[in-house]
Amino acid sequence: MLDMKKVSVTYGSYNAVEDVNINVGQGELVVLLGSNGAGKSTTFNAISGLKKPSTGTIRFEDVSLDGLSPDRIVKAGVVQCAEDRKLFPQMSVHENLIMGAYVHRRKRKQVKQSIEHVYELFSILHEKKDNAAGSLSGGQQQMLAIGRALMAKPKLMLLDEPSIGLAPLIVEQMFDVIQKINKEGTTVLLAEQNAYAALRIADRGYVFENGSVVVQGSAEELLENDTVRKAYIGA
Ligand code: ATP
């Protein structure tokens, strides 16, 4: 479904991502692991069109994403949920969700169904639908960011560090919901530092170090891998 070949991304003369090859098959849940600054967000920005790669190609289904604008990439079915959530804090929960459906804004029935689906997944968002997004807790804001991304009906959802800054119990709930979204048919590419929790729900993973993929394999293989265990699981 997603095929990145030999992708490099530079900031000035600095190589943030170098020669990265990533594949994601339809229906998979794939995780990118790596510490701060390893290149995960830059890879996501290259896929979603926010940062143009200096070399390499990115294909989604049968379409080349090279040179497409971010909104064309959303229309193609790839939606990114950024690490900093990018909510509209003064607007209500409900209004934030509606904003997520802007690519489908003429299909009112579909928008209504999507919003009902998001409220089913996250009942707290339904309870707080008239509250300002900025008044929600960190975990609730993260749920809203994911809910808003779902409103665009993605085929592939890019989730950048959804567990960052959240309490352990909320992290667990977050991973349960991500797994559910995947089981309902949305393909997921997840960037996480929380390696153990992410590998428990993932099919496969790639480990980034200094902008390159250094290890890849099935979730079982990575959970057993010495480098991964020492560096990211603390075992
Ligand atoms: P994090 O979890 O901190 O976001 P990451 O694995 O997602 O980590 P990136 O954000 O992709 O890593 O960063 C990769 C490298 O590129 C880092 O060295 C970072 O400092 C650098 N970088 C990221 N964004 C920019 C930018 N806009 N300008 C210059 N350098 C950048």
mmCIF file of C-alpha atoms and ligand atoms in Angstrom:
data_model
loop_
_atom_site.group_PDB
_atom_site.id
_atom_site.type_symbol
_atom_site.label_atom_id
_atom_site.label_comp_id
_atom_site.label_asym_id
_atom_site.label_seq_id
_atom_site.Cartn_x
_atom_site.Cartn_y
_atom_site.Cartn_z
ATOM 1 C CA MET A 1 0.000 0.000 0.000
ATOM 2 C CA LEU A 2 2.797 2.434 0.990
ATOM 3 C CA ASP A 3 6.169 1.997 -0.641
ATOM 4 C CA MET A 4 9.074 4.314 0.241
ATOM 5 C CA LYS A 5 12.281 3.676 -1.659
ATOM 6 C CA LYS A 6 15.675 5.165 -0.825
ATOM 7 C CA VAL A 7 14.150 8.297 0.694
ATOM 8 C CA SER A 8 16.499 10.943 2.089
ATOM 9 C CA VAL A 9 15.445 14.239 3.661
ATOM 10 C CA THR A 10 17.800 17.117 4.420
ATOM 11 C CA TYR A 11 17.507 20.290 6.458
ATOM 12 C CA GLY A 12 20.139 22.532 4.878
ATOM 13 C CA SER A 13 23.242 20.375 4.758
ATOM 14 C CA TYR A 14 22.002 18.073 7.553
ATOM 15 C CA ASN A 15 20.754 14.603 6.577
ATOM 16 C CA ALA A 16 17.791 13.985 8.917
ATOM 17 C CA VAL A 17 16.697 10.842 7.027
ATOM 18 C CA GLU A 18 18.989 8.821 4.781
ATOM 19 C CA ASP A 19 18.187 6.101 2.274
ATOM 20 C CA VAL A 20 15.091 4.844 4.047
ATOM 21 C CA ASN A 21 13.008 1.994 2.597
ATOM 22 C CA ILE A 22 9.648 1.324 4.226
ATOM 23 C CA ASN A 23 6.725 -0.816 3.102
ATOM 24 C CA VAL A 24 3.305 -0.962 4.657
ATOM 25 C CA GLY A 25 0.757 -3.495 3.418
ATOM 26 C CA GLN A 26 -2.998 -2.961 3.423
ATOM 27 C CA GLY A 27 -4.465 -3.645 6.873
ATOM 28 C CA GLU A 28 -1.117 -3.709 8.675
ATOM 29 C CA LEU A 29 -0.127 -1.905 11.839
ATOM 30 C CA VAL A 30 3.536 -0.970 11.476
ATOM 31 C CA VAL A 31 5.630 0.884 14.043
ATOM 32 C CA LEU A 32 8.678 3.127 13.660
ATOM 33 C CA LEU A 33 10.819 2.975 16.777
ATOM 34 C CA GLY A 34 13.734 5.192 17.753
ATOM 35 C CA SER A 35 14.793 7.815 20.231
ATOM 36 C CA ASN A 36 14.277 11.586 19.974
ATOM 37 C CA GLY A 37 15.680 12.999 16.778
ATOM 38 C CA ALA A 38 16.125 9.606 15.085
ATOM 39 C CA GLY A 39 14.086 10.726 12.048
ATOM 40 C CA LYS A 40 10.581 9.334 12.621
ATOM 41 C CA SER A 41 8.663 12.627 12.362
ATOM 42 C CA THR A 42 10.707 13.703 9.357
ATOM 43 C CA THR A 43 9.764 10.426 7.651
ATOM 44 C CA PHE A 44 6.091 11.116 8.403
ATOM 45 C CA ASN A 45 6.398 14.665 7.061
ATOM 46 C CA ALA A 46 7.919 13.296 3.861
ATOM 47 C CA ILE A 47 4.964 10.908 3.410
ATOM 48 C CA SER A 48 2.327 13.545 4.143
ATOM 49 C CA GLY A 49 3.924 16.101 1.830
ATOM 50 C CA LEU A 50 4.967 18.589 4.516
ATOM 51 C CA LYS A 51 8.670 18.109 3.749
ATOM 52 C CA LYS A 52 9.930 17.278 0.281
ATOM 53 C CA PRO A 53 12.516 14.466 0.164
ATOM 54 C CA SER A 54 15.822 15.314 -1.509
ATOM 55 C CA THR A 55 15.998 11.865 -3.103
ATOM 56 C CA GLY A 56 13.891 8.712 -3.349
ATOM 57 C CA THR A 57 10.298 7.895 -4.233
ATOM 58 C CA ILE A 58 7.107 7.427 -2.229
ATOM 59 C CA ARG A 59 4.134 5.577 -3.690
ATOM 60 C CA PHE A 60 0.739 5.045 -2.106
ATOM 61 C CA GLU A 61 -1.473 2.431 -3.722
ATOM 62 C CA ASP A 62 -0.726 3.124 -7.392
ATOM 63 C CA VAL A 63 -0.114 6.834 -7.029
ATOM 64 C CA SER A 64 3.247 8.552 -6.764
ATOM 65 C CA LEU A 65 3.129 11.049 -3.877
ATOM 66 C CA ASP A 66 6.280 12.788 -5.125
ATOM 67 C CA GLY A 67 5.510 16.468 -5.535
ATOM 68 C CA LEU A 68 1.858 16.202 -4.427
ATOM 69 C CA SER A 69 0.595 18.907 -2.036
ATOM 70 C CA PRO A 70 -0.405 17.866 1.512
ATOM 71 C CA ASP A 71 -4.123 18.282 0.767
ATOM 72 C CA ARG A 72 -3.879 16.059 -2.354
ATOM 73 C CA ILE A 73 -2.165 13.453 -0.189
ATOM 74 C CA VAL A 74 -5.043 13.633 2.334
ATOM 75 C CA LYS A 75 -7.473 13.185 -0.569
ATOM 76 C CA ALA A 76 -5.483 10.134 -1.687
ATOM 77 C CA GLY A 77 -6.210 8.662 1.771
ATOM 78 C CA VAL A 78 -3.106 9.382 3.867
ATOM 79 C CA VAL A 79 -3.784 11.388 7.029
ATOM 80 C CA GLN A 80 -1.184 12.416 9.590
ATOM 81 C CA CYS A 81 -1.911 12.942 13.262
ATOM 82 C CA ALA A 82 1.017 15.088 14.417
ATOM 83 C CA GLU A 83 2.921 14.791 17.680
ATOM 84 C CA ASP A 84 1.858 18.300 18.756
ATOM 85 C CA ARG A 85 -1.808 17.487 17.924
ATOM 86 C CA LYS A 86 -2.458 20.839 16.212
ATOM 87 C CA LEU A 87 -5.983 21.233 17.616
ATOM 88 C CA PHE A 88 -7.956 24.478 17.507
ATOM 89 C CA PRO A 89 -8.005 25.170 21.272
ATOM 90 C CA GLN A 90 -10.761 27.821 21.287
ATOM 91 C CA MET A 91 -13.120 25.710 19.209
ATOM 92 C CA SER A 92 -15.324 23.009 20.697
ATOM 93 C CA VAL A 93 -14.585 19.299 20.497
ATOM 94 C CA HIS A 94 -17.408 18.932 17.963
ATOM 95 C CA GLU A 95 -16.137 21.792 15.801
ATOM 96 C CA ASN A 96 -12.623 20.328 15.803
ATOM 97 C CA LEU A 97 -14.028 17.032 14.560
ATOM 98 C CA ILE A 98 -15.996 18.755 11.792
ATOM 99 C CA MET A 99 -12.771 20.507 10.680
ATOM 100 C CA GLY A 100 -11.197 17.073 10.213
ATOM 101 C CA ALA A 101 -13.813 16.225 7.597
ATOM 102 C CA TYR A 102 -13.093 19.224 5.351
ATOM 103 C CA VAL A 103 -12.138 16.995 2.406
ATOM 104 C CA HIS A 104 -15.572 15.345 2.611
ATOM 105 C CA ARG A 105 -17.519 18.458 3.616
ATOM 106 C CA ARG A 106 -20.090 18.066 0.822
ATOM 107 C CA LYS A 107 -21.018 14.561 1.957
ATOM 108 C CA ARG A 108 -23.104 15.501 4.976
ATOM 109 C CA LYS A 109 -24.449 12.036 5.673
ATOM 110 C CA GLN A 110 -20.933 10.583 5.661
ATOM 111 C CA VAL A 111 -19.668 13.319 8.006
ATOM 112 C CA LYS A 112 -22.521 12.566 10.408
ATOM 113 C CA GLN A 113 -21.714 8.847 10.367
ATOM 114 C CA SER A 114 -18.006 9.517 10.916
ATOM 115 C CA ILE A 115 -18.706 11.744 13.872
ATOM 116 C CA GLU A 116 -20.984 9.105 15.427
ATOM 117 C CA HIS A 117 -18.214 6.550 14.937
ATOM 118 C CA VAL A 118 -15.657 8.797 16.673
ATOM 119 C CA TYR A 119 -18.064 9.357 19.591
ATOM 120 C CA GLU A 120 -18.518 5.579 19.841
ATOM 121 C CA LEU A 121 -14.752 5.018 19.971
ATOM 122 C CA PHE A 122 -14.187 7.862 22.452
ATOM 123 C CA SER A 123 -17.257 8.301 24.650
ATOM 124 C CA ILE A 124 -15.487 11.054 26.622
ATOM 125 C CA LEU A 125 -15.408 13.195 23.466
ATOM 126 C CA HIS A 126 -19.178 12.847 23.195
ATOM 127 C CA GLU A 127 -19.564 13.891 26.834
ATOM 128 C CA LYS A 128 -17.359 16.928 26.203
ATOM 129 C CA LYS A 129 -18.510 17.739 22.703
ATOM 130 C CA ASP A 130 -19.402 21.359 23.515
ATOM 131 C CA ASN A 131 -16.289 22.061 25.596
ATOM 132 C CA ALA A 132 -13.339 23.984 24.177
ATOM 133 C CA ALA A 133 -10.621 21.620 22.928
ATOM 134 C CA GLY A 134 -8.063 23.588 24.944
ATOM 135 C CA SER A 135 -9.863 22.745 28.196
ATOM 136 C CA LEU A 136 -9.399 18.959 27.761
ATOM 137 C CA SER A 137 -6.734 16.899 29.546
ATOM 138 C CA GLY A 138 -3.677 15.751 27.575
ATOM 139 C CA GLY A 139 -5.116 12.286 26.988
ATOM 140 C CA GLN A 140 -8.465 13.675 25.859
ATOM 141 C CA GLN A 141 -6.718 16.086 23.478
ATOM 142 C CA GLN A 142 -4.802 13.166 22.000
ATOM 143 C CA MET A 143 -8.076 11.258 21.548
ATOM 144 C CA LEU A 144 -9.535 14.335 19.827
ATOM 145 C CA ALA A 145 -6.510 14.551 17.510
ATOM 146 C CA ILE A 146 -6.971 10.910 16.535
ATOM 147 C CA GLY A 147 -10.734 11.387 16.199
ATOM 148 C CA ARG A 148 -10.220 14.398 13.958
ATOM 149 C CA ALA A 149 -7.807 12.424 11.761
ATOM 150 C CA LEU A 150 -10.445 9.661 11.456
ATOM 151 C CA MET A 151 -12.978 12.217 10.198
ATOM 152 C CA ALA A 152 -10.963 12.417 6.956
ATOM 153 C CA LYS A 153 -11.648 8.666 6.496
ATOM 154 C CA PRO A 154 -7.994 7.724 6.031
ATOM 155 C CA LYS A 155 -6.910 4.522 4.332
ATOM 156 C CA LEU A 156 -3.509 4.997 5.976
ATOM 157 C CA MET A 157 -3.200 6.851 9.265
ATOM 158 C CA LEU A 158 0.187 8.200 10.378
ATOM 159 C CA LEU A 159 0.214 8.486 14.168
ATOM 160 C CA ASP A 160 3.184 10.380 15.593
ATOM 161 C CA GLU A 161 3.894 9.518 19.239
ATOM 162 C CA PRO A 162 0.287 9.306 20.453
ATOM 163 C CA SER A 163 1.426 8.224 23.925
ATOM 164 C CA ILE A 164 3.761 11.140 24.564
ATOM 165 C CA GLY A 165 3.232 12.793 27.950
ATOM 166 C CA LEU A 166 0.312 10.547 28.949
ATOM 167 C CA ALA A 167 -0.187 8.634 32.213
ATOM 168 C CA PRO A 168 0.383 4.835 31.954
ATOM 169 C CA LEU A 169 -3.301 3.925 32.261
ATOM 170 C CA ILE A 170 -4.242 6.370 29.497
ATOM 171 C CA VAL A 171 -1.386 5.052 27.333
ATOM 172 C CA GLU A 172 -2.889 1.578 27.615
ATOM 173 C CA GLN A 173 -6.330 2.849 26.560
ATOM 174 C CA MET A 174 -4.745 4.752 23.678
ATOM 175 C CA PHE A 175 -3.032 1.633 22.321
ATOM 176 C CA ASP A 176 -6.272 -0.363 22.685
ATOM 177 C CA VAL A 177 -8.113 2.211 20.580
ATOM 178 C CA ILE A 178 -5.337 2.289 17.951
ATOM 179 C CA GLN A 179 -5.576 -1.480 17.687
ATOM 180 C CA LYS A 180 -9.351 -1.246 17.327
ATOM 181 C CA ILE A 181 -9.074 1.397 14.573
ATOM 182 C CA ASN A 182 -6.651 -0.929 12.749
ATOM 183 C CA LYS A 183 -8.917 -3.962 13.171
ATOM 184 C CA GLU A 184 -11.817 -1.931 11.744
ATOM 185 C CA GLY A 185 -9.813 -1.600 8.521
ATOM 186 C CA THR A 186 -7.576 1.466 8.732
ATOM 187 C CA THR A 187 -3.916 0.738 8.005
ATOM 188 C CA VAL A 188 -1.713 2.372 10.655
ATOM 189 C CA LEU A 189 1.882 3.583 10.657
ATOM 190 C CA LEU A 190 2.793 4.519 14.203
ATOM 191 C CA ALA A 191 5.910 6.330 15.478
ATOM 192 C CA GLU A 192 6.642 5.555 19.112
ATOM 193 C CA GLN A 193 9.308 5.699 21.782
ATOM 194 C CA ASN A 194 7.179 3.457 23.937
ATOM 195 C CA ALA A 195 8.576 0.384 22.175
ATOM 196 C CA TYR A 196 7.122 -2.376 24.315
ATOM 197 C CA ALA A 197 3.531 -1.116 24.224
ATOM 198 C CA ALA A 198 3.755 -0.394 20.492
ATOM 199 C CA LEU A 199 5.231 -3.803 19.594
ATOM 200 C CA ARG A 200 2.478 -5.533 21.520
ATOM 201 C CA ILE A 201 -0.104 -4.231 19.055
ATOM 202 C CA ALA A 202 2.054 -3.982 15.882
ATOM 203 C CA ASP A 203 2.535 -6.517 13.089
ATOM 204 C CA ARG A 204 5.996 -5.268 12.096
ATOM 205 C CA GLY A 205 8.441 -2.534 12.907
ATOM 206 C CA TYR A 206 11.469 -0.523 11.801
ATOM 207 C CA VAL A 207 14.087 0.842 14.192
ATOM 208 C CA PHE A 208 15.585 4.236 13.348
ATOM 209 C CA GLU A 209 18.965 5.493 14.498
ATOM 210 C CA ASN A 210 20.447 8.770 13.285
ATOM 211 C CA GLY A 211 18.098 8.960 10.311
ATOM 212 C CA SER A 212 18.589 5.395 9.051
ATOM 213 C CA VAL A 213 16.733 2.120 9.544
ATOM 214 C CA VAL A 214 19.094 -0.158 11.496
ATOM 215 C CA VAL A 215 16.805 -3.101 12.307
ATOM 216 C CA GLN A 216 13.476 -4.267 10.898
ATOM 217 C CA GLY A 217 11.292 -7.299 11.430
ATOM 218 C CA SER A 218 8.075 -8.697 12.769
ATOM 219 C CA ALA A 219 6.909 -7.465 16.175
ATOM 220 C CA GLU A 220 7.876 -10.851 17.677
ATOM 221 C CA GLU A 221 11.376 -10.619 16.188
ATOM 222 C CA LEU A 222 11.882 -7.086 17.453
ATOM 223 C CA LEU A 223 10.649 -7.979 20.952
ATOM 224 C CA GLU A 224 13.336 -10.702 21.003
ATOM 225 C CA ASN A 225 16.060 -8.583 19.371
ATOM 226 C CA ASP A 226 18.949 -7.746 21.732
ATOM 227 C CA THR A 227 19.575 -4.246 20.362
ATOM 228 C CA VAL A 228 15.891 -3.385 20.630
ATOM 229 C CA ARG A 229 15.580 -4.846 24.106
ATOM 230 C CA LYS A 230 18.640 -3.031 25.450
ATOM 231 C CA ALA A 231 18.008 0.322 23.803
ATOM 232 C CA TYR A 232 14.226 0.623 23.866
ATOM 233 C CA ILE A 233 12.690 -1.867 26.263
ATOM 234 C CA GLY A 234 15.213 -1.651 29.070
ATOM 235 C CA ALA A 235 15.476 -5.434 29.408
HETATM 236 P P1 ATP B 1 11.122 13.301 17.906
HETATM 237 O O1 ATP B 1 10.424 12.248 18.621
HETATM 238 O O2 ATP B 1 11.957 14.167 18.774
HETATM 239 O O3 ATP B 1 10.257 14.070 16.957
HETATM 240 P P2 ATP B 1 12.105 11.976 15.587
HETATM 241 O O4 ATP B 1 12.650 10.596 15.521
HETATM 242 O O5 ATP B 1 10.727 12.162 15.080
HETATM 243 O O6 ATP B 1 12.214 12.533 17.022
HETATM 244 P P3 ATP B 1 12.838 14.059 13.775
HETATM 245 O O7 ATP B 1 11.934 15.058 14.411
HETATM 246 O O8 ATP B 1 12.461 13.508 12.475
HETATM 247 O O9 ATP B 1 13.126 12.869 14.774
HETATM 248 O O10 ATP B 1 14.277 14.731 13.664
HETATM 249 C C1 ATP B 1 15.372 14.151 12.936
HETATM 250 C C2 ATP B 1 16.529 15.138 12.942
HETATM 251 O O11 ATP B 1 16.222 16.265 12.128
HETATM 252 C C3 ATP B 1 16.879 15.684 14.326
HETATM 253 O O12 ATP B 1 18.286 15.796 14.438
HETATM 254 C C4 ATP B 1 16.232 17.040 14.340
HETATM 255 O O13 ATP B 1 16.946 17.931 15.166
HETATM 256 C C5 ATP B 1 16.340 17.459 12.875
HETATM 257 N N1 ATP B 1 15.232 18.348 12.484
HETATM 258 C C6 ATP B 1 13.911 18.064 12.595
HETATM 259 N N2 ATP B 1 13.184 19.096 12.124
HETATM 260 C C7 ATP B 1 14.062 20.047 11.718
HETATM 261 C C8 ATP B 1 13.925 21.366 11.139
HETATM 262 N N3 ATP B 1 12.723 21.886 10.872
HETATM 263 N N4 ATP B 1 15.065 22.054 10.885
HETATM 264 C C9 ATP B 1 16.281 21.519 11.137
HETATM 265 N N5 ATP B 1 16.485 20.282 11.666
HETATM 266 C C10 ATP B 1 15.382 19.573 11.957
#
